[in-house]
Short mmCIF file of C-alpha atoms in Angstrom, two decimals:
data_model
loop_
_atom_site.label_atom_id
_atom_site.label_comp_id
_atom_site.label_asym_id
_atom_site.label_seq_id
_atom_site.Cartn_x
_atom_site.Cartn_y
_atom_site.Cartn_z
CA UNK K 1055 48.92 -21.42 -50.99
CA UNK K 1056 47.17 -18.45 -52.54
CA UNK K 1057 43.67 -17.35 -51.61
CA UNK K 1058 41.06 -17.98 -54.24
CA UNK K 1059 39.02 -14.99 -55.36
CA UNK K 1060 35.62 -14.51 -53.73
CA UNK K 1061 32.77 -16.16 -55.55
CA UNK K 1062 30.43 -13.86 -57.37
CA UNK K 1063 26.72 -14.48 -57.83
CA UNK K 1064 25.34 -15.35 -61.24
CA UNK K 1065 25.31 -12.34 -63.51
CA UNK K 1066 28.64 -11.10 -62.17
CA UNK K 1067 27.26 -8.42 -59.79
CA UNK K 1068 27.97 -8.17 -56.06
CA UNK K 1069 25.06 -7.78 -53.53
CA UNK K 1070 24.52 -4.25 -52.28
CA UNK K 1071 23.84 -3.38 -48.60
CA UNK K 1072 20.12 -3.01 -47.73
CA UNK K 1073 18.90 0.54 -47.97
CA UNK K 1074 16.84 2.22 -45.24
CA UNK K 1075 13.20 2.77 -46.21
CA UNK K 1076 11.91 6.35 -46.16
CA UNK K 1077 10.44 7.44 -42.83
CA UNK K 1078 6.85 7.32 -44.13
CA UNK K 1079 7.32 3.59 -44.75
CA UNK K 1080 9.37 2.84 -41.62
CA UNK K 1081 7.18 0.81 -39.24
CA UNK K 1082 9.05 1.93 -36.13
CA UNK K 1083 8.78 5.60 -37.08
CA UNK K 1084 5.09 5.24 -37.88
CA UNK K 1085 4.44 3.64 -34.50
CA UNK K 1086 6.14 6.50 -32.67
CA UNK K 1087 4.18 9.08 -34.69
CA UNK K 1088 0.90 7.26 -33.98
CA UNK K 1089 1.64 7.17 -30.22
CA UNK K 1090 2.54 10.87 -30.13
CA UNK K 1091 -0.64 11.78 -32.04
CA UNK K 1092 -2.78 9.64 -29.75
CA UNK K 1093 -1.22 11.21 -26.64
CA UNK K 1094 -1.77 14.68 -28.10
CA UNK K 1095 -5.44 13.94 -28.83
CA UNK K 1096 -6.00 12.63 -25.28
CA UNK K 1097 -4.26 15.62 -23.68
CA UNK K 1098 -6.18 18.01 -25.92
CA UNK K 1099 -9.48 16.35 -25.10
CA UNK K 1100 -8.76 16.57 -21.38
CA UNK K 1101 -7.83 20.23 -21.78
CA UNK K 1102 -11.07 21.01 -23.65
CA UNK K 1103 -13.21 19.18 -21.09
CA UNK K 1104 -11.43 20.88 -18.18
CA UNK K 1105 -11.92 24.33 -19.70
CA UNK K 1106 -15.56 23.56 -20.42
CA UNK K 1107 -16.12 22.44 -16.82
CA UNK K 1108 -14.36 25.46 -15.31
CA UNK K 1109 -16.23 27.90 -17.57
CA UNK K 1110 -19.60 26.35 -16.68
CA UNK K 1111 -18.79 26.38 -12.95
CA UNK K 1112 -17.72 30.03 -13.11
CA UNK K 1113 -20.86 30.93 -15.05
CA UNK K 1114 -23.02 29.27 -12.39
CA UNK K 1115 -21.05 30.85 -9.55
CA UNK K 1116 -19.83 27.51 -8.16
CA UNK K 1117 -16.47 27.62 -6.40
CA UNK K 1118 -13.71 25.35 -7.71
CA UNK K 1119 -11.56 25.29 -4.57
CA UNK K 1120 -11.66 22.83 -1.65
CA UNK K 1121 -12.30 25.31 1.16
CA UNK K 1122 -15.68 23.66 1.74
CA UNK K 1123 -13.92 20.74 3.47
CA UNK K 1124 -13.59 22.84 6.62
CA UNK K 1125 -17.25 23.96 6.61
CA UNK K 1126 -20.02 22.35 8.68
CA UNK K 1127 -21.59 19.20 7.29
CA UNK K 1128 -25.06 20.26 8.58
CA UNK K 1129 -26.33 16.73 9.31
CA UNK K 1130 -25.44 13.75 11.50
CA UNK K 1131 -24.16 10.29 10.62
CA UNK K 1132 -25.94 7.23 11.94
CA UNK K 1133 -24.31 5.43 14.90
CA UNK K 1134 -21.05 7.36 14.65
CA UNK K 1135 -21.24 10.15 17.21
CA UNK K 1136 -20.80 12.67 14.38
CA UNK K 1137 -22.65 15.95 14.97
CA UNK K 1138 -23.99 18.42 12.43
CA UNK K 1139 -21.50 21.14 13.41
CA UNK K 1140 -18.44 19.03 12.54
CA UNK K 1141 -16.55 19.50 9.29
CA UNK K 1142 -17.13 17.93 5.90
CA UNK K 1143 -13.61 16.50 6.00
CA UNK K 1144 -14.39 14.72 9.25
CA UNK K 1145 -17.51 13.22 7.67
CA UNK K 1146 -15.51 11.99 4.67
CA UNK K 1147 -13.05 10.29 7.02
CA UNK K 1148 -15.96 8.54 8.76
CA UNK K 1149 -17.16 7.36 5.36
CA UNK K 1150 -13.68 5.99 4.59
CA UNK K 1151 -13.65 4.20 7.94
CA UNK K 1152 -17.08 2.65 7.34
CA UNK K 1153 -16.13 1.59 3.81
CA UNK K 1154 -12.93 -0.03 5.05
CA UNK K 1155 -14.82 -1.84 7.84
CA UNK K 1156 -17.28 -3.36 5.36
CA UNK K 1157 -14.65 -4.16 2.71
CA UNK K 1158 -12.03 -5.82 4.90
CA UNK K 1159 -14.45 -7.93 6.94
CA UNK K 1160 -16.28 -8.89 3.75
CA UNK K 1161 -13.00 -9.90 2.10
CA UNK K 1162 -12.06 -12.13 5.03
CA UNK K 1163 -15.47 -13.85 5.15
CA UNK K 1164 -15.64 -14.26 1.36
CA UNK K 1165 -12.15 -15.79 1.18
CA UNK K 1166 -12.81 -18.40 3.87
CA UNK K 1167 -16.32 -19.22 2.66
CA UNK K 1168 -15.33 -19.29 -1.02
CA UNK K 1169 -12.36 -21.60 -0.35
CA UNK K 1170 -14.52 -24.06 1.61
CA UNK K 1171 -17.26 -24.07 -1.04
CA UNK K 1172 -14.70 -24.45 -3.84
CA UNK K 1173 -13.29 -27.53 -2.09
CA UNK K 1174 -16.83 -28.75 -1.46
CA UNK K 1175 -17.57 -28.66 -5.19
CA UNK K 1176 -14.88 -31.32 -5.65
CA UNK K 1177 -16.00 -33.47 -2.72
CA UNK K 1178 -16.71 -37.16 -3.20
CA UNK K 1179 -19.82 -36.69 -1.07
CA UNK K 1180 -22.73 -36.30 -3.51
CA UNK K 1181 -24.90 -34.20 -1.17
CA UNK K 1182 -22.09 -31.80 -0.24
CA UNK K 1183 -21.03 -31.44 -3.87
CA UNK K 1184 -24.56 -30.63 -5.04
CA UNK K 1185 -25.18 -28.17 -2.20
CA UNK K 1186 -21.95 -26.34 -3.06
CA UNK K 1187 -22.96 -26.25 -6.72
CA UNK K 1188 -26.41 -24.92 -5.82
CA UNK K 1189 -24.83 -22.15 -3.73
CA UNK K 1190 -22.46 -21.08 -6.52
CA UNK K 1191 -25.07 -21.14 -9.29
CA UNK K 1192 -27.57 -19.24 -7.13
CA UNK K 1193 -25.49 -16.37 -5.77
CA UNK K 1194 -23.25 -15.99 -8.82
CA UNK K 1195 -26.23 -15.30 -11.08
CA UNK K 1196 -28.01 -12.73 -8.90
CA UNK K 1197 -26.92 -9.05 -8.95
CA UNK K 1198 -25.22 -7.99 -5.69
CA UNK K 1199 -27.71 -5.13 -5.25
CA UNK K 1200 -30.60 -7.62 -5.14
CA UNK K 1201 -28.74 -9.79 -2.61
CA UNK K 1202 -28.09 -6.76 -0.38
CA UNK K 1203 -31.77 -5.79 -0.44
CA UNK K 1204 -32.86 -9.38 0.22
CA UNK K 1205 -30.53 -9.82 3.20
CA UNK K 1206 -31.57 -6.45 4.64
CA UNK K 1207 -35.27 -7.24 4.34
CA UNK K 1208 -35.20 -10.96 5.21
CA UNK K 1209 -32.85 -10.64 8.16
CA UNK K 1210 -33.79 -7.27 9.63
CA UNK K 1211 -36.76 -5.32 8.21
CA UNK K 1212 -39.16 -8.27 8.02
CA UNK K 1213 -37.04 -10.79 9.90
CA UNK K 1214 -37.51 -12.52 13.25
CA UNK K 1215 -35.25 -10.20 15.25
CA UNK K 1216 -36.91 -8.11 18.01
CA UNK K 1217 -37.39 -4.35 17.91
CA UNK K 1218 -35.12 -1.89 19.75
CA UNK K 1219 -37.35 0.64 21.52
CA UNK K 1220 -37.90 1.63 25.16
CA UNK K 1221 -41.11 -0.40 25.20
CA UNK K 1222 -39.70 -3.33 23.17
CA UNK K 1223 -36.20 -4.14 24.47
CA UNK K 1224 -33.76 -6.07 22.25
CA UNK K 1225 -32.69 -9.65 22.80
CA UNK K 1226 -29.77 -10.28 25.14
CA UNK K 1227 -27.46 -13.31 25.49
CA UNK K 1228 -25.56 -13.26 28.76
CA UNK K 1229 -22.30 -14.98 29.65
CA UNK K 1230 -23.22 -17.87 32.01
CA UNK K 1231 -22.69 -17.00 35.66
CA UNK K 1232 -22.36 -13.25 35.04
CA UNK K 1233 -24.51 -10.19 34.32
CA UNK K 1234 -22.43 -9.29 31.26
CA UNK K 1235 -23.93 -9.58 27.79
CA UNK K 1236 -22.18 -11.62 25.14
CA UNK K 1237 -24.58 -10.43 22.44
CA UNK K 1238 -27.34 -7.85 22.05
CA UNK K 1239 -29.46 -8.33 18.95
CA UNK K 1240 -32.37 -6.49 17.35
CA UNK K 1241 -33.65 -5.54 13.91
CA UNK K 1242 -31.63 -2.30 13.90
CA UNK K 1243 -28.55 -2.84 16.09
CA UNK K 1244 -26.15 -5.53 17.24
CA UNK K 1245 -23.71 -5.38 20.17
CA UNK K 1246 -20.62 -7.52 20.88
CA UNK K 1247 -17.85 -7.52 23.51
CA UNK K 1248 -14.73 -5.54 22.67
CA UNK K 1249 -11.48 -4.31 24.20
CA UNK K 1250 -11.42 -1.00 26.06
CA UNK K 1251 -8.24 1.05 26.42
CA UNK K 1252 -7.16 2.26 29.87
CA UNK K 1253 -3.99 3.99 31.05
CA UNK K 1254 -0.79 3.03 29.18
CA UNK K 1255 -2.84 1.47 26.37
CA UNK K 1256 -0.80 3.28 23.72
CA UNK K 1257 2.46 1.85 25.06
CA UNK K 1258 0.90 -1.61 25.25
CA UNK K 1259 -0.17 -1.61 21.59
CA UNK K 1260 3.27 -0.40 20.50
CA UNK K 1261 4.82 -3.33 22.39
CA UNK K 1262 2.32 -5.70 20.75
CA UNK K 1263 3.27 -4.37 17.32
CA UNK K 1264 6.93 -5.03 18.08
CA UNK K 1265 5.95 -8.49 19.37
CA UNK K 1266 4.16 -9.18 16.10
CA UNK K 1267 7.34 -8.33 14.16
CA UNK K 1268 9.38 -10.61 16.44
CA UNK K 1269 6.81 -13.39 15.97
CA UNK K 1270 7.16 -13.02 12.18
CA UNK K 1271 10.95 -13.34 12.52
CA UNK K 1272 10.49 -16.47 14.64
CA UNK K 1273 8.16 -17.87 11.97
CA UNK K 1274 10.83 -17.38 9.28
CA UNK K 1275 13.50 -18.87 11.55
CA UNK K 1276 11.49 -22.03 12.16
CA UNK K 1277 10.82 -22.30 8.42
CA UNK K 1278 14.56 -22.14 7.71
CA UNK K 1279 15.22 -24.79 10.37
CA UNK K 1280 12.69 -27.07 8.67
CA UNK K 1281 14.21 -26.49 5.22
CA UNK K 1282 17.80 -27.06 6.36
CA UNK K 1283 17.39 -29.94 8.81
CA UNK K 1284 14.00 -31.50 8.05
CA UNK K 1285 12.95 -31.08 11.69
CA UNK K 1286 9.33 -30.15 12.49
CA UNK K 1287 8.98 -26.40 12.17
CA UNK K 1288 6.19 -25.84 14.74
CA UNK K 1289 5.88 -22.30 13.32
CA UNK K 1290 2.44 -21.63 14.78
CA UNK K 1291 3.45 -22.86 18.24
CA UNK K 1292 6.67 -20.86 18.40
CA UNK K 1293 5.29 -17.67 16.84
CA UNK K 1294 2.06 -17.64 18.82
CA UNK K 1295 3.95 -18.44 22.02
CA UNK K 1296 6.31 -15.52 21.38
CA UNK K 1297 3.44 -13.12 20.70
CA UNK K 1298 1.38 -14.19 23.72
CA UNK K 1299 4.42 -14.34 26.01
CA UNK K 1300 5.53 -10.79 25.22
CA UNK K 1301 1.92 -9.58 25.40
CA UNK K 1302 1.39 -11.15 28.84
CA UNK K 1303 4.59 -9.64 30.23
CA UNK K 1304 3.65 -6.20 28.85
CA UNK K 1305 0.11 -6.50 30.21
CA UNK K 1306 1.34 -7.27 33.73
CA UNK K 1307 4.15 -4.70 33.66
CA UNK K 1308 1.83 -1.89 32.50
CA UNK K 1309 -0.83 -2.68 35.08
CA UNK K 1310 -3.59 -4.00 32.82
CA UNK K 1311 -3.77 -1.29 30.12
CA UNK K 1312 -6.71 -2.91 28.29
CA UNK K 1313 -9.88 -4.53 29.54
CA UNK K 1314 -13.01 -6.13 28.13
CA UNK K 1315 -16.05 -3.95 27.51
CA UNK K 1316 -19.42 -5.69 27.32
CA UNK K 1317 -22.48 -4.29 25.54
CA UNK K 1318 -25.47 -3.11 27.57
CA UNK K 1319 -28.74 -1.37 26.76
CA UNK K 1320 -28.61 2.32 27.70
CA UNK K 1321 -30.93 3.82 30.33
CA UNK K 1322 -32.98 5.46 27.59
CA UNK K 1323 -33.49 2.06 25.96
CA UNK K 1324 -32.59 3.45 22.52
CA UNK K 1325 -28.90 2.60 22.06
CA UNK K 1326 -26.11 0.27 23.13
CA UNK K 1327 -23.50 1.41 25.66
CA UNK K 1328 -20.12 -0.31 25.85
CA UNK K 1329 -18.77 -3.09 23.70
CA UNK K 1330 -18.74 -2.95 19.93
CA UNK K 1331 -22.05 -1.77 18.47
CA UNK K 1332 -23.02 -1.98 14.82
CA UNK K 1333 -26.21 -1.58 12.83
CA UNK K 1334 -28.36 -3.59 10.44
CA UNK K 1335 -27.06 -1.76 7.37
CA UNK K 1336 -23.47 -2.80 8.03
CA UNK K 1337 -24.37 -6.45 8.66
CA UNK K 1338 -26.65 -6.64 5.61
CA UNK K 1339 -24.07 -5.04 3.30
CA UNK K 1340 -21.07 -7.03 4.55
CA UNK K 1341 -22.87 -10.36 4.66
CA UNK K 1342 -24.47 -9.92 1.23
CA UNK K 1343 -21.22 -8.91 -0.48
CA UNK K 1344 -19.37 -11.76 1.22
CA UNK K 1345 -21.96 -14.29 0.03
CA UNK K 1346 -21.90 -12.93 -3.51
CA UNK K 1347 -18.11 -12.71 -3.80
CA UNK K 1348 -17.63 -16.15 -2.21
CA UNK K 1349 -19.56 -17.72 -5.10
CA UNK K 1350 -16.99 -16.33 -7.56
CA UNK K 1351 -14.01 -17.22 -5.36
CA UNK K 1352 -15.35 -20.77 -5.06
CA UNK K 1353 -15.16 -21.23 -8.82
CA UNK K 1354 -11.65 -19.77 -8.91
CA UNK K 1355 -10.53 -22.14 -6.16
CA UNK K 1356 -12.18 -25.13 -7.87
CA UNK K 1357 -10.52 -24.37 -11.19
CA UNK K 1358 -7.15 -23.81 -9.52
CA UNK K 1359 -7.33 -27.14 -7.69
CA UNK K 1360 -8.17 -28.92 -10.95
CA UNK K 1361 -5.15 -27.22 -12.55
CA UNK K 1362 -2.76 -28.87 -10.08
CA UNK K 1363 -1.04 -31.82 -11.73
CA UNK K 1364 -2.83 -35.11 -11.12
CA UNK K 1365 0.44 -36.69 -10.07
CA UNK K 1366 0.59 -34.43 -7.01
CA UNK K 1367 -2.61 -35.97 -5.63
CA UNK K 1368 -1.39 -39.45 -6.48
CA UNK K 1369 1.88 -38.80 -4.66
CA UNK K 1370 -0.01 -37.53 -1.61
CA UNK K 1371 -2.19 -40.64 -1.61
CA UNK K 1372 0.91 -42.81 -1.96
CA UNK K 1373 2.28 -41.19 1.21
CA UNK K 1374 -0.99 -42.11 2.98
CA UNK K 1375 -1.84 -38.47 3.69
CA UNK K 1376 -5.37 -37.83 4.91
CA UNK K 1377 -7.74 -35.67 2.88
CA UNK K 1378 -7.01 -32.67 5.10
CA UNK K 1379 -3.25 -33.20 4.91
CA UNK K 1380 -3.42 -33.61 1.13
CA UNK K 1381 -5.16 -30.27 0.72
CA UNK K 1382 -3.14 -28.52 3.44
CA UNK K 1383 0.36 -29.54 2.38
CA UNK K 1384 0.11 -30.49 -1.30
CA UNK K 1385 -2.90 -29.20 -3.22
CA UNK K 1386 -3.83 -25.79 -1.78
CA UNK K 1387 -0.28 -24.32 -1.70
CA UNK K 1388 0.05 -25.03 -5.44
CA UNK K 1389 -3.53 -23.98 -6.23
CA UNK K 1390 -2.97 -20.67 -4.40
CA UNK K 1391 -0.31 -19.66 -6.93
CA UNK K 1392 -2.86 -20.08 -9.70
CA UNK K 1393 -5.87 -18.61 -7.89
CA UNK K 1394 -4.42 -15.53 -6.21
CA UNK K 1395 -4.34 -13.12 -9.22
CA UNK K 1396 -8.02 -13.79 -9.95
CA UNK K 1397 -8.95 -13.60 -6.27
CA UNK K 1398 -7.31 -10.16 -6.05
CA UNK K 1399 -9.77 -8.97 -8.72
CA UNK K 1400 -12.68 -10.28 -6.64
CA UNK K 1401 -11.40 -8.39 -3.60
CA UNK K 1402 -11.32 -5.19 -5.65
CA UNK K 1403 -14.85 -5.85 -6.91
CA UNK K 1404 -16.12 -6.36 -3.35
CA UNK K 1405 -14.52 -3.09 -2.23
CA UNK K 1406 -16.13 -1.14 -5.06
CA UNK K 1407 -19.49 -2.87 -4.52
CA UNK K 1408 -19.69 -1.32 -1.04
CA UNK K 1409 -20.97 1.75 -2.93
CA UNK K 1410 -24.34 -0.06 -3.08
CA UNK K 1411 -24.82 0.48 0.67
CA UNK K 1412 -27.29 3.30 0.08
CA UNK K 1413 -30.13 0.75 -0.26
CA UNK K 1414 -29.65 -0.39 3.36
CA UNK K 1415 -28.88 3.08 4.79
CA UNK K 1416 -25.29 2.27 5.70
CA UNK K 1417 -23.19 5.48 5.78
CA UNK K 1418 -20.20 4.49 3.66
CA UNK K 1419 -18.30 6.98 1.53
CA UNK K 1420 -20.60 6.97 -1.54
CA UNK K 1421 -23.83 7.47 0.40
CA UNK K 1422 -22.25 10.25 2.48
CA UNK K 1423 -20.97 11.90 -0.70
CA UNK K 1424 -24.49 11.86 -2.15
CA UNK K 1425 -25.85 13.38 1.06
CA UNK K 1426 -23.19 16.10 1.08
CA UNK K 1427 -23.94 17.01 -2.54
CA UNK K 1428 -27.62 17.18 -1.63
CA UNK K 1429 -26.72 19.63 1.15
CA UNK K 1430 -25.19 22.18 -1.25
CA UNK K 1431 -21.60 20.95 -1.25
CA UNK K 1432 -19.93 21.27 -4.71
CA UNK K 1433 -20.56 18.14 -6.74
CA UNK K 1434 -17.45 18.17 -9.01
CA UNK K 1435 -15.02 18.32 -6.10
CA UNK K 1436 -16.97 15.73 -4.10
CA UNK K 1437 -17.07 13.30 -7.03
CA UNK K 1438 -13.35 13.85 -7.63
CA UNK K 1439 -12.61 13.07 -3.97
CA UNK K 1440 -14.83 9.98 -4.16
CA UNK K 1441 -13.00 8.71 -7.25
CA UNK K 1442 -9.60 9.28 -5.65
CA UNK K 1443 -10.66 7.44 -2.49
CA UNK K 1444 -11.81 4.36 -4.38
CA UNK K 1445 -8.64 4.52 -6.45
CA UNK K 1446 -6.62 4.61 -3.22
CA UNK K 1447 -8.50 1.60 -1.84
CA UNK K 1448 -7.91 -0.38 -5.03
CA UNK K 1449 -4.24 0.51 -5.36
CA UNK K 1450 -3.55 -0.28 -1.69
CA UNK K 1451 -5.23 -3.68 -1.87
CA UNK K 1452 -3.49 -4.46 -5.18
CA UNK K 1453 -0.10 -3.38 -3.84
CA UNK K 1454 -0.31 -5.52 -0.70
CA UNK K 1455 -1.71 -8.61 -2.41
CA UNK K 1456 0.71 -8.38 -5.33
CA UNK K 1457 3.54 -8.58 -2.80
CA UNK K 1458 1.88 -11.71 -1.40
CA UNK K 1459 1.44 -13.04 -4.93
CA UNK K 1460 5.15 -12.61 -5.67
CA UNK K 1461 5.97 -14.51 -2.50
CA UNK K 1462 3.80 -17.39 -3.69
CA UNK K 1463 5.45 -17.68 -7.09
CA UNK K 1464 8.12 -20.28 -7.71
CA UNK K 1465 11.64 -18.99 -8.30
CA UNK K 1466 13.07 -19.96 -11.66
CA UNK K 1467 16.32 -21.91 -11.85
CA UNK K 1468 19.29 -20.68 -13.84
#
C-alpha cells in the first residue's frame, strides 16, 4: 500500500506558519512596558517627594535623624507611672501597650457580642429578633467617634458613678466575709483584682507556657482519637486538666510564686493601690468600639449562617439535636469558614479606630504622638513611626488570623 499525497487546500497553496506580530503590537510586550513605566513613575514621584521633604526640613533647620527618641519626653502619661524625665521611646512603648490593651480586649468583646447578636437576628423569638435588629441598625449607622463620646459622657462624665476625691470616696464592692475589694468604681477610675508576682514567678510562667503547649498537644491527640475511633474526645476536659494539673504542681513546688492582689483606695484618697487599675478613657474607648464593631460582625455572622446549606439544618433536626447542639456542631463550624475573612477586616478596623481615643483622653499611640509633636518633637519622624506601628499591628493580626483561616478551610480531594 502506498501513501496518498497530502491534501492541499483549495487554490493549491499550503498554509504558512503564523508570523510573530511586531513588538509594538504584541500584547504581552506592551503589558511589560506599561508595568515598567508605571513603576518608574511611582519611584520617580517618591524620589521627588523625598527630596522636597528633605530640602524643606534642612531649610527650616529640622533634624532628620531619630536621636530624639532618647531625649526626655517632658510630660507625664496618665495612670502609667511615666515621668517627664523618661525618654520619648519609652513613651511610645507605653502608647503601643495602651493601644494593644484597647484593641485586643475590644476584639474579644466584639467577637462574642457580635456572634450572639447575629444568631439572635435569626431567632424564632419575635422579641429577641427585633431587639437584635434594633441593635444592629442603631450602632452600625452611627460613626464610632460619636459612640465613643456618648459612652464617655453617659457612663462617666455625666453618669451615675461617684467621684474619686479625698472628700468624695469612690464606690467599693467587697468580697463577702473579707475586707478585700472585688471592685472599686468611680467616674474616673476602676479597680479589679489581679495576680501579683512573687519570688520564682518567672519560672512559674515559663512552666505554664510549656503546660499550655502540652495541653494543645493533648487537644490534638483527643481529636485524633475521636476521628479514628468515634469515641468521645473530651478535649476540653483533658486539656484543661493537663494545664491545671501542671500549674498546681508548679505552684506548690515553687512555694506560691503568684498571689492575688486586691484594689484599695490609697491613703491620699486620689488613686488605687494594688489590683488592676484602669481609667474612664480606656473603658469608654474599648466598650464603644466593641459595641460598634459587634454590629458589623453580627451581620457577617447572620449572612454566613444563611449561607450554610439548608440540608445541614434539616439533617441536624433529623438527628434530634437541640438548638444549641445544632449551632455548636453543625451550623457555626461551617459558617465560620465563610465569616472569618470578613471578620478579620473588622478586627483591623477596630484596631485602627483606637486612634479616636483622643476625645476621651486615653493615652494610646496616636494621642501620645500628637502630644509629642506639640512638645517640639519632629513631626515627620513621629508620623512615620506612627504609620509603621499601625502597619505592624495590622500585619500581625492579619498573619495570625490568616493562619487560623487556613485551618478552617476544607482540604480539597484529589
